[in-house]
PDB file of N, CA, C and O in Angstrom:
ATOM      1  N   MET A   1     182.342 145.254 -98.561  1.00 86.00           N
ATOM      2  CA  MET A   1     181.699 145.212 -99.896  1.00 86.00           C
ATOM      3  C   MET A   1     180.510 144.161 -99.472  1.00 86.00           C
ATOM      4  O   MET A   1     180.078 143.341 -99.088  1.00 86.00           O
ATOM      5  N   THR A   2     179.337 145.260 -99.699  1.00 92.00           N
ATOM      6  CA  THR A   2     177.868 144.277 -99.799  1.00 92.00           C
ATOM      7  C   THR A   2     177.428 143.560-100.902  1.00 92.00           C
ATOM      8  O   THR A   2     178.544 143.360-101.951  1.00 92.00           O
ATOM      9  N   VAL A   3     176.490 142.601-100.643  1.00 91.00           N
ATOM     10  CA  VAL A   3     176.111 141.851-101.704  1.00 91.00           C
ATOM     11  C   VAL A   3     175.497 142.773-102.946  1.00 91.00           C
ATOM     12  O   VAL A   3     175.793 142.394-104.140  1.00 91.00           O
ATOM     13  N   ARG A   4     174.913 143.947-102.691  1.00 90.00           N
ATOM     14  CA  ARG A   4     174.164 144.756-103.918  1.00 90.00           C
ATOM     15  C   ARG A   4     175.629 145.482-104.461  1.00 90.00           C
ATOM     16  O   ARG A   4     175.530 145.523-105.748  1.00 90.00           O
ATOM     17  N   GLU A   5     176.778 145.662-103.691  1.00 93.00           N
ATOM     18  CA  GLU A   5     177.685 146.237-104.310  1.00 93.00           C
ATOM     19  C   GLU A   5     178.233 145.102-105.550  1.00 93.00           C
ATOM     20  O   GLU A   5     179.061 145.461-106.386  1.00 93.00           O
ATOM     21  N   GLU A   6     178.573 143.721-104.862  1.00 93.00           N
ATOM     22  CA  GLU A   6     179.044 142.812-105.325  1.00 93.00           C
ATOM     23  C   GLU A   6     178.378 142.615-106.919  1.00 93.00           C
ATOM     24  O   GLU A   6     178.925 142.393-107.842  1.00 93.00           O
ATOM     25  N   ALA A   7     177.207 142.909-106.498  1.00 90.00           N
ATOM     26  CA  ALA A   7     176.291 142.483-107.801  1.00 90.00           C
ATOM     27  C   ALA A   7     176.472 143.515-108.777  1.00 90.00           C
ATOM     28  O   ALA A   7     176.252 142.876-109.955  1.00 90.00           O
ATOM     29  N   HIS A   8     176.489 144.608-108.683  1.00 91.00           N
ATOM     30  CA  HIS A   8     176.797 145.717-109.367  1.00 91.00           C
ATOM     31  C   HIS A   8     178.135 145.476-110.127  1.00 91.00           C
ATOM     32  O   HIS A   8     178.316 145.821-111.333  1.00 91.00           O
ATOM     33  N   ARG A   9     179.223 145.229-109.693  1.00 94.00           N
ATOM     34  CA  ARG A   9     180.498 145.111-110.004  1.00 94.00           C
ATOM     35  C   ARG A   9     180.434 144.138-110.866  1.00 94.00           C
ATOM     36  O   ARG A   9     181.162 144.025-111.981  1.00 94.00           O
ATOM     37  N   LEU A  10     179.646 142.698-110.848  1.00 92.00           N
ATOM     38  CA  LEU A  10     179.530 141.877-111.337  1.00 92.00           C
ATOM     39  C   LEU A  10     179.080 142.055-112.767  1.00 92.00           C
ATOM     40  O   LEU A  10     178.942 141.499-113.951  1.00 92.00           O
ATOM     41  N   LEU A  11     177.954 143.115-112.607  1.00 91.00           N
ATOM     42  CA  LEU A  11     176.921 143.290-113.610  1.00 91.00           C
ATOM     43  C   LEU A  11     178.038 144.411-114.581  1.00 91.00           C
ATOM     44  O   LEU A  11     177.701 143.952-116.068  1.00 91.00           O
ATOM     45  N   ASP A  12     178.803 144.898-114.208  1.00 93.00           N
ATOM     46  CA  ASP A  12     179.588 145.994-114.964  1.00 93.00           C
ATOM     47  C   ASP A  12     180.693 144.980-115.704  1.00 93.00           C
ATOM     48  O   ASP A  12     181.207 145.538-116.997  1.00 93.00           O
ATOM     49  N   ALA A  13     181.042 143.958-115.101  1.00 93.00           N
ATOM     50  CA  ALA A  13     182.041 143.251-115.834  1.00 93.00           C
ATOM     51  C   ALA A  13     181.366 141.951-116.890  1.00 93.00           C
ATOM     52  O   ALA A  13     182.132 141.760-117.635  1.00 93.00           O
ATOM     53  N   VAL A  14     179.880 142.092-117.069  1.00 92.00           N
ATOM     54  CA  VAL A  14     179.522 141.203-118.040  1.00 92.00           C
ATOM     55  C   VAL A  14     179.708 141.546-119.579  1.00 92.00           C
ATOM     56  O   VAL A  14     179.500 142.703-119.702  1.00 92.00           O
ATOM     57  N   PRO A  15     180.004 140.881-120.438  1.00 91.00           N
ATOM     58  CA  PRO A  15     180.437 141.304-121.519  1.00 91.00           C
ATOM     59  C   PRO A  15     178.895 141.941-121.884  1.00 91.00           C
ATOM     60  O   PRO A  15     177.878 141.565-122.030  1.00 91.00           O
ATOM     61  N   GLU A  16     179.248 143.259-123.277  1.00 92.00           N
ATOM     62  CA  GLU A  16     178.273 143.674-123.749  1.00 92.00           C
ATOM     63  C   GLU A  16     177.103 142.650-124.272  1.00 92.00           C
ATOM     64  O   GLU A  16     175.871 142.839-124.427  1.00 92.00           O
ATOM     65  N   ASP A  17     177.489 141.437-124.974  1.00 90.00           N
ATOM     66  CA  ASP A  17     176.606 140.653-125.775  1.00 90.00           C
ATOM     67  C   ASP A  17     175.872 139.922-124.929  1.00 90.00           C
ATOM     68  O   ASP A  17     174.719 139.243-125.238  1.00 90.00           O
ATOM     69  N   ARG A  18     176.185 139.624-123.735  1.00 91.00           N
ATOM     70  CA  ARG A  18     175.786 138.728-122.829  1.00 91.00           C
ATOM     71  C   ARG A  18     174.683 139.251-121.706  1.00 91.00           C
ATOM     72  O   ARG A  18     173.940 139.237-120.958  1.00 91.00           O
ATOM     73  N   LEU A  19     174.704 140.907-121.893  1.00 90.00           N
ATOM     74  CA  LEU A  19     173.724 141.819-121.175  1.00 90.00           C
ATOM     75  C   LEU A  19     172.202 141.582-121.243  1.00 90.00           C
ATOM     76  O   LEU A  19     171.617 141.524-120.185  1.00 90.00           O
ATOM     77  N   PRO A  20     171.903 141.300-122.511  1.00 89.00           N
ATOM     78  CA  PRO A  20     170.505 141.140-122.832  1.00 89.00           C
ATOM     79  C   PRO A  20     170.390 139.892-121.728  1.00 89.00           C
ATOM     80  O   PRO A  20     168.914 139.780-121.323  1.00 89.00           O
ATOM     81  N   ASP A  21     170.615 138.914-121.747  1.00 89.00           N
ATOM     82  CA  ASP A  21     170.257 137.614-121.125  1.00 89.00           C
ATOM     83  C   ASP A  21     170.516 138.005-119.425  1.00 89.00           C
ATOM     84  O   ASP A  21     169.596 137.619-118.839  1.00 89.00           O
ATOM     85  N   ALA A  22     171.414 138.585-119.105  1.00 90.00           N
ATOM     86  CA  ALA A  22     171.731 139.161-117.825  1.00 90.00           C
ATOM     87  C   ALA A  22     170.218 140.168-117.212  1.00 90.00           C
ATOM     88  O   ALA A  22     169.768 139.510-116.046  1.00 90.00           O
ATOM     89  N   ILE A  23     169.986 140.986-117.986  1.00 89.00           N
ATOM     90  CA  ILE A  23     168.721 141.808-117.818  1.00 89.00           C
ATOM     91  C   ILE A  23     167.613 140.890-117.716  1.00 89.00           C
ATOM     92  O   ILE A  23     166.701 140.987-116.666  1.00 89.00           O
ATOM     93  N   GLU A  24     167.488 139.858-118.582  1.00 88.00           N
ATOM     94  CA  GLU A  24     166.245 139.379-118.654  1.00 88.00           C
ATOM     95  C   GLU A  24     165.936 138.087-117.458  1.00 88.00           C
ATOM     96  O   GLU A  24     165.198 138.239-116.608  1.00 88.00           O
ATOM     97  N   LEU A  25     167.140 137.947-116.717  1.00 87.00           N
ATOM     98  CA  LEU A  25     167.052 136.985-115.444  1.00 87.00           C
ATOM     99  C   LEU A  25     166.617 137.946-114.388  1.00 87.00           C
ATOM    100  O   LEU A  25     166.013 137.627-113.655  1.00 87.00           O
ATOM    101  N   LEU A  26     167.135 139.032-114.324  1.00 87.00           N
ATOM    102  CA  LEU A  26     166.947 139.972-113.467  1.00 87.00           C
ATOM    103  C   LEU A  26     165.474 140.193-113.259  1.00 87.00           C
ATOM    104  O   LEU A  26     164.906 140.257-112.185  1.00 87.00           O
ATOM    105  N   ARG A  27     164.949 140.328-114.685  1.00 85.00           N
ATOM    106  CA  ARG A  27     163.766 140.932-114.590  1.00 85.00           C
ATOM    107  C   ARG A  27     163.029 139.835-113.862  1.00 85.00           C
ATOM    108  O   ARG A  27     161.994 140.383-113.212  1.00 85.00           O
ATOM    109  N   GLN A  28     163.097 138.637-114.299  1.00 83.00           N
ATOM    110  CA  GLN A  28     162.303 137.649-113.795  1.00 83.00           C
ATOM    111  C   GLN A  28     162.418 137.408-112.502  1.00 83.00           C
ATOM    112  O   GLN A  28     161.148 137.164-111.570  1.00 83.00           O
ATOM    113  N   TRP A  29     163.476 137.512-111.562  1.00 82.00           N
ATOM    114  CA  TRP A  29     163.662 137.391-110.442  1.00 82.00           C
ATOM    115  C   TRP A  29     162.678 138.470-109.654  1.00 82.00           C
ATOM    116  O   TRP A  29     162.067 138.449-108.716  1.00 82.00           O
ATOM    117  N   ALA A  30     163.078 139.985-110.377  1.00 82.00           N
ATOM    118  CA  ALA A  30     162.224 141.131-109.429  1.00 82.00           C
ATOM    119  C   ALA A  30     160.728 141.289-109.784  1.00 82.00           C
ATOM    120  O   ALA A  30     160.037 141.373-108.733  1.00 82.00           O
ATOM    121  N   GLU A  31     160.468 140.094-111.038  1.00 76.00           N
ATOM    122  CA  GLU A  31     158.779 140.094-110.937  1.00 76.00           C
ATOM    123  C   GLU A  31     158.237 138.937-109.845  1.00 76.00           C
ATOM    124  O   GLU A  31     157.298 139.116-109.244  1.00 76.00           O
ATOM    125  N   VAL A  32     159.195 137.773-109.415  1.00 67.00           N
ATOM    126  CA  VAL A  32     158.773 137.125-108.509  1.00 67.00           C
ATOM    127  C   VAL A  32     159.037 137.562-107.213  1.00 67.00           C
ATOM    128  O   VAL A  32     158.088 137.491-106.511  1.00 67.00           O
ATOM    129  N   GLU A  33     159.625 138.448-107.052  1.00 59.00           N
ATOM    130  CA  GLU A  33     159.758 139.378-105.613  1.00 59.00           C
ATOM    131  C   GLU A  33     158.646 140.031-105.439  1.00 59.00           C
ATOM    132  O   GLU A  33     157.993 139.987-104.436  1.00 59.00           O
ATOM    133  N   ARG A  34     158.534 141.073-106.446  1.00 61.00           N
ATOM    134  CA  ARG A  34     157.345 142.011-106.570  1.00 61.00           C
ATOM    135  C   ARG A  34     155.813 141.106-106.282  1.00 61.00           C
ATOM    136  O   ARG A  34     154.691 141.605-106.101  1.00 61.00           O
ATOM    137  N   GLY A  35     155.875 139.576-106.492  1.00 62.00           N
ATOM    138  CA  GLY A  35     154.495 139.184-106.622  1.00 62.00           C
ATOM    139  C   GLY A  35     153.855 138.974-107.506  1.00 62.00           C
ATOM    140  O   GLY A  35     152.755 138.168-108.112  1.00 62.00           O
ATOM    141  N   GLU A  36     154.664 139.342-109.053  1.00 58.00           N
ATOM    142  CA  GLU A  36     154.004 139.299-109.977  1.00 58.00           C
ATOM    143  C   GLU A  36     154.083 138.038-110.777  1.00 58.00           C
ATOM    144  O   GLU A  36     155.454 136.999-110.341  1.00 58.00           O
ATOM    145  N   ARG A  37     153.394 137.154-111.475  1.00 61.00           N
ATOM    146  CA  ARG A  37     153.455 135.812-112.062  1.00 61.00           C
ATOM    147  C   ARG A  37     154.491 135.990-113.235  1.00 61.00           C
ATOM    148  O   ARG A  37     153.872 136.870-114.267  1.00 61.00           O
ATOM    149  N   PRO A  38     155.580 135.394-113.466  1.00 54.00           N
ATOM    150  CA  PRO A  38     156.311 135.413-114.596  1.00 54.00           C
ATOM    151  C   PRO A  38     155.571 134.914-115.553  1.00 54.00           C
ATOM    152  O   PRO A  38     155.284 133.998-115.566  1.00 54.00           O
ATOM    153  N   ARG A  39     155.884 135.665-116.881  1.00 59.00           N
ATOM    154  CA  ARG A  39     155.375 134.828-117.984  1.00 59.00           C
ATOM    155  C   ARG A  39     156.262 134.086-118.837  1.00 59.00           C
ATOM    156  O   ARG A  39     157.649 134.303-118.944  1.00 59.00           O
ATOM    157  N   ARG A  40     155.545 132.953-119.447  1.00 60.00           N
ATOM    158  CA  ARG A  40     156.765 132.314-120.390  1.00 60.00           C
ATOM    159  C   ARG A  40     157.106 132.804-121.620  1.00 60.00           C
ATOM    160  O   ARG A  40     156.211 133.374-122.021  1.00 60.00           O
ATOM    161  N   ARG A  41     157.906 132.549-121.943  1.00 59.00           N
ATOM    162  CA  ARG A  41     158.608 133.402-123.380  1.00 59.00           C
ATOM    163  C   ARG A  41     158.108 132.162-124.553  1.00 59.00           C
ATOM    164  O   ARG A  41     157.518 132.746-125.641  1.00 59.00           O
ATOM    165  N   PHE A  42     158.019 131.016-124.449  1.00 57.00           N
ATOM    166  CA  PHE A  42     157.758 130.300-125.445  1.00 57.00           C
ATOM    167  C   PHE A  42     156.506 129.158-125.179  1.00 57.00           C
ATOM    168  O   PHE A  42     156.731 128.288-124.063  1.00 57.00           O
ATOM    169  N   ARG A  43     155.656 128.769-125.900  1.00 56.00           N
ATOM    170  CA  ARG A  43     154.985 127.956-125.321  1.00 56.00           C
ATOM    171  C   ARG A  43     154.590 126.841-126.480  1.00 56.00           C
ATOM    172  O   ARG A  43     154.807 127.186-127.453  1.00 56.00           O
ATOM    173  N   THR A  44     155.224 125.523-126.570  1.00 57.00           N
ATOM    174  CA  THR A  44     154.738 124.657-127.467  1.00 57.00           C
ATOM    175  C   THR A  44     153.979 123.304-127.066  1.00 57.00           C
ATOM    176  O   THR A  44     153.999 123.194-125.898  1.00 57.00           O
ATOM    177  N   THR A  45     153.380 122.891-128.155  1.00 58.00           N
ATOM    178  CA  THR A  45     152.666 121.687-127.825  1.00 58.00           C
ATOM    179  C   THR A  45     153.546 120.724-128.868  1.00 58.00           C
ATOM    180  O   THR A  45     153.290 120.818-130.210  1.00 58.00           O
ATOM    181  N   GLY A  46     153.425 119.304-128.268  1.00 61.00           N
ATOM    182  CA  GLY A  46     153.999 118.498-129.649  1.00 61.00           C
ATOM    183  C   GLY A  46     153.404 117.181-129.284  1.00 61.00           C
ATOM    184  O   GLY A  46     153.150 116.783-128.116  1.00 61.00           O
ATOM    185  N   VAL A  47     153.452 116.523-130.732  1.00 62.00           N
ATOM    186  CA  VAL A  47     152.672 115.279-130.677  1.00 62.00           C
ATOM    187  C   VAL A  47     153.867 114.447-131.600  1.00 62.00           C
ATOM    188  O   VAL A  47     154.441 115.001-132.461  1.00 62.00           O
ATOM    189  N   PHE A  48     154.184 113.105-131.023  1.00 64.00           N
ATOM    190  CA  PHE A  48     155.171 112.398-131.602  1.00 64.00           C
ATOM    191  C   PHE A  48     154.896 111.187-131.740  1.00 64.00           C
ATOM    192  O   PHE A  48     154.032 110.824-130.612  1.00 64.00           O
ATOM    193  N   ASP A  49     155.172 110.402-132.909  1.00 66.00           N
ATOM    194  CA  ASP A  49     154.800 108.946-133.064  1.00 66.00           C
ATOM    195  C   ASP A  49     156.373 108.568-133.416  1.00 66.00           C
ATOM    196  O   ASP A  49     156.981 108.768-134.370  1.00 66.00           O
ATOM    197  N   GLY A  50     156.272 107.520-132.574  1.00 68.00           N
ATOM    198  CA  GLY A  50     157.831 106.883-132.719  1.00 68.00           C
ATOM    199  C   GLY A  50     157.856 105.440-132.251  1.00 68.00           C
ATOM    200  O   GLY A  50     157.216 104.841-131.666  1.00 68.00           O
ATOM    201  N   GLU A  51     158.824 104.670-132.210  1.00 71.00           N
ATOM    202  CA  GLU A  51     159.296 103.541-131.563  1.00 71.00           C
ATOM    203  C   GLU A  51     159.255 103.285-130.468  1.00 71.00           C
ATOM    204  O   GLU A  51     159.283 104.477-129.520  1.00 71.00           O
ATOM    205  N   PRO A  52     158.579 102.312-129.631  1.00 70.00           N
ATOM    206  CA  PRO A  52     158.200 102.389-128.351  1.00 70.00           C
ATOM    207  C   PRO A  52     159.365 102.180-127.444  1.00 70.00           C
ATOM    208  O   PRO A  52     159.353 103.162-126.307  1.00 70.00           O
ATOM    209  N   ASP A  53     160.665 102.084-127.650  1.00 73.00           N
ATOM    210  CA  ASP A  53     161.706 102.244-127.096  1.00 73.00           C
ATOM    211  C   ASP A  53     162.657 103.477-127.432  1.00 73.00           C
ATOM    212  O   ASP A  53     163.745 103.488-127.014  1.00 73.00           O
ATOM    213  N   LEU A  54     162.167 104.294-128.237  1.00 72.00           N
ATOM    214  CA  LEU A  54     162.623 105.654-128.582  1.00 72.00           C
ATOM    215  C   LEU A  54     163.382 106.369-127.235  1.00 72.00           C
ATOM    216  O   LEU A  54     164.441 106.655-127.455  1.00 72.00           O
ATOM    217  N   ALA A  55     162.491 106.682-126.267  1.00 72.00           N
ATOM    218  CA  ALA A  55     162.963 107.130-124.955  1.00 72.00           C
ATOM    219  C   ALA A  55     164.126 106.797-124.418  1.00 72.00           C
ATOM    220  O   ALA A  55     165.245 107.283-124.091  1.00 72.00           O
ATOM    221  N   VAL A  56     164.199 105.330-124.581  1.00 75.00           N
ATOM    222  CA  VAL A  56     165.206 104.705-123.819  1.00 75.00           C
ATOM    223  C   VAL A  56     166.684 104.705-124.532  1.00 75.00           C
ATOM    224  O   VAL A  56     167.521 104.607-123.833  1.00 75.00           O
ATOM    225  N   ARG A  57     166.474 104.648-125.923  1.00 79.00           N
ATOM    226  CA  ARG A  57     167.505 104.790-126.514  1.00 79.00           C
ATOM    227  C   ARG A  57     168.013 106.070-127.291  1.00 79.00           C
ATOM    228  O   ARG A  57     168.959 106.536-128.193  1.00 79.00           O
ATOM    229  N   SER A  58     167.101 107.178-126.698  1.00 78.00           N
ATOM    230  CA  SER A  58     167.702 108.558-127.252  1.00 78.00           C
ATOM    231  C   SER A  58     168.936 109.194-126.754  1.00 78.00           C
ATOM    232  O   SER A  58     169.440 109.589-127.746  1.00 78.00           O
ATOM    233  N   LYS A  59     169.704 108.541-125.864  1.00 81.00           N
ATOM    234  CA  LYS A  59     170.856 109.267-125.684  1.00 81.00           C
ATOM    235  C   LYS A  59     172.001 108.471-126.822  1.00 81.00           C
ATOM    236  O   LYS A  59     172.902 108.960-127.116  1.00 81.00           O
ATOM    237  N   GLU A  60     171.746 107.368-126.912  1.00 84.00           N
ATOM    238  CA  GLU A  60     172.408 106.448-128.147  1.00 84.00           C
ATOM    239  C   GLU A  60     172.148 106.883-129.474  1.00 84.00           C
ATOM    240  O   GLU A  60     172.979 107.008-130.059  1.00 84.00           O
ATOM    241  N   ILE A  61     170.961 107.307-129.877  1.00 80.00           N
ATOM    242  CA  ILE A  61     170.550 107.886-131.196  1.00 80.00           C
ATOM    243  C   ILE A  61     171.145 109.489-131.444  1.00 80.00           C
ATOM    244  O   ILE A  61     171.826 109.445-132.161  1.00 80.00           O
ATOM    245  N   VAL A  62     171.307 110.035-130.251  1.00 81.00           N
ATOM    246  CA  VAL A  62     172.001 111.466-130.459  1.00 81.00           C
ATOM    247  C   VAL A  62     173.470 111.303-130.481  1.00 81.00           C
ATOM    248  O   VAL A  62     174.172 111.911-131.532  1.00 81.00           O
ATOM    249  N   ARG A  63     174.108 110.273-129.665  1.00 84.00           N
ATOM    250  CA  ARG A  63     175.708 110.284-129.334  1.00 84.00           C
ATOM    251  C   ARG A  63     175.744 109.693-130.969  1.00 84.00           C
ATOM    252  O   ARG A  63     177.131 109.976-131.733  1.00 84.00           O
ATOM    253  N   ASP A  64     175.192 108.580-131.626  1.00 83.00           N
ATOM    254  CA  ASP A  64     175.514 107.841-133.060  1.00 83.00           C
ATOM    255  C   ASP A  64     175.333 109.265-134.023  1.00 83.00           C
ATOM    256  O   ASP A  64     176.094 109.180-134.863  1.00 83.00           O
ATOM    257  N   ALA A  65     174.202 110.202-134.076  1.00 81.00           N
ATOM    258  CA  ALA A  65     174.380 111.293-134.564  1.00 81.00           C
ATOM    259  C   ALA A  65     175.318 112.392-134.684  1.00 81.00           C
ATOM    260  O   ALA A  65     175.572 112.786-135.807  1.00 81.00           O
ATOM    261  N   TRP A  66     175.904 112.544-133.547  1.00 81.00           N
ATOM    262  CA  TRP A  66     176.870 113.559-133.620  1.00 81.00           C
ATOM    263  C   TRP A  66     177.689 112.833-133.839  1.00 81.00           C
ATOM    264  O   TRP A  66     179.005 113.681-134.473  1.00 81.00           O
ATOM    265  N   ALA A  67     178.200 111.813-133.603  1.00 80.00           N
ATOM    266  CA  ALA A  67     179.746 110.892-134.014  1.00 80.00           C
ATOM    267  C   ALA A  67     179.709 111.239-135.177  1.00 80.00           C
ATOM    268  O   ALA A  67     180.852 111.208-135.895  1.00 80.00           O
ATOM    269  N   SER A  68     178.549 111.051-135.910  1.00 74.00           N
ATOM    270  CA  SER A  68     178.761 110.856-137.745  1.00 74.00           C
ATOM    271  C   SER A  68     178.743 112.189-138.566  1.00 74.00           C
ATOM    272  O   SER A  68     179.160 112.470-139.283  1.00 74.00           O
ATOM    273  N   GLU A  69     178.666 113.019-137.753  1.00 65.00           N
ATOM    274  CA  GLU A  69     179.108 114.320-138.435  1.00 65.00           C
ATOM    275  C   GLU A  69     179.900 115.311-138.097  1.00 65.00           C
ATOM    276  O   GLU A  69     180.904 114.889-136.675  1.00 65.00           O
ATOM    277  N   GLU A  70     180.259 116.171-138.784  1.00 63.00           N
ATOM    278  CA  GLU A  70     181.741 117.036-138.402  1.00 63.00           C
ATOM    279  C   GLU A  70     181.179 117.914-137.197  1.00 63.00           C
ATOM    280  O   GLU A  70     180.186 118.667-137.412  1.00 63.00           O
ATOM    281  N   PRO A  71     182.035 118.299-136.324  1.00 59.00           N
ATOM    282  CA  PRO A  71     181.648 119.287-135.364  1.00 59.00           C
ATOM    283  C   PRO A  71     181.048 120.603-135.974  1.00 59.00           C
ATOM    284  O   PRO A  71     181.850 121.259-136.854  1.00 59.00           O
ATOM    285  N   ARG A  72     180.128 121.374-135.043  1.00 58.00           N
ATOM    286  CA  ARG A  72     179.577 122.706-135.740  1.00 58.00           C
ATOM    287  C   ARG A  72     179.272 123.387-134.590  1.00 58.00           C
ATOM    288  O   ARG A  72     179.146 122.648-133.292  1.00 58.00           O
ATOM    289  N   SER A  73     178.915 124.497-134.957  1.00 56.00           N
ATOM    290  CA  SER A  73     179.221 125.311-133.625  1.00 56.00           C
ATOM    291  C   SER A  73     177.608 126.102-133.931  1.00 56.00           C
ATOM    292  O   SER A  73     177.042 126.125-134.833  1.00 56.00           O
ATOM    293  N   ALA A  74     177.103 126.428-132.677  1.00 51.00           N
ATOM    294  CA  ALA A  74     175.430 127.053-132.928  1.00 51.00           C
ATOM    295  C   ALA A  74     175.322 128.333-133.847  1.00 51.00           C
ATOM    296  O   ALA A  74     176.090 129.127-133.785  1.00 51.00           O
TER     297      ALA A  74
END
C-alpha cells in the first residue's frame, strides 16, 4: 500500500463530525506546499494587568480553580 493509499484509507475512517478539522489541516498543508502563505484564522491582542508573580503561579492558580469546581465538559 502506498502512502497516498494509506492517507485515503485513513481519511475514509475519520468520523463524520471530525472531517471538517481534517480537511482544514489538509488545506493548510496543501497551501504551504504550493507556496501560498497560510492565513491565520484568529487574531487577538491582549493587555493584562496582574500580580508580578502571576506567570510563575499560573499552574497553581488553574489547579486550585479546577479542584474547586465540579467536572465539566466543553
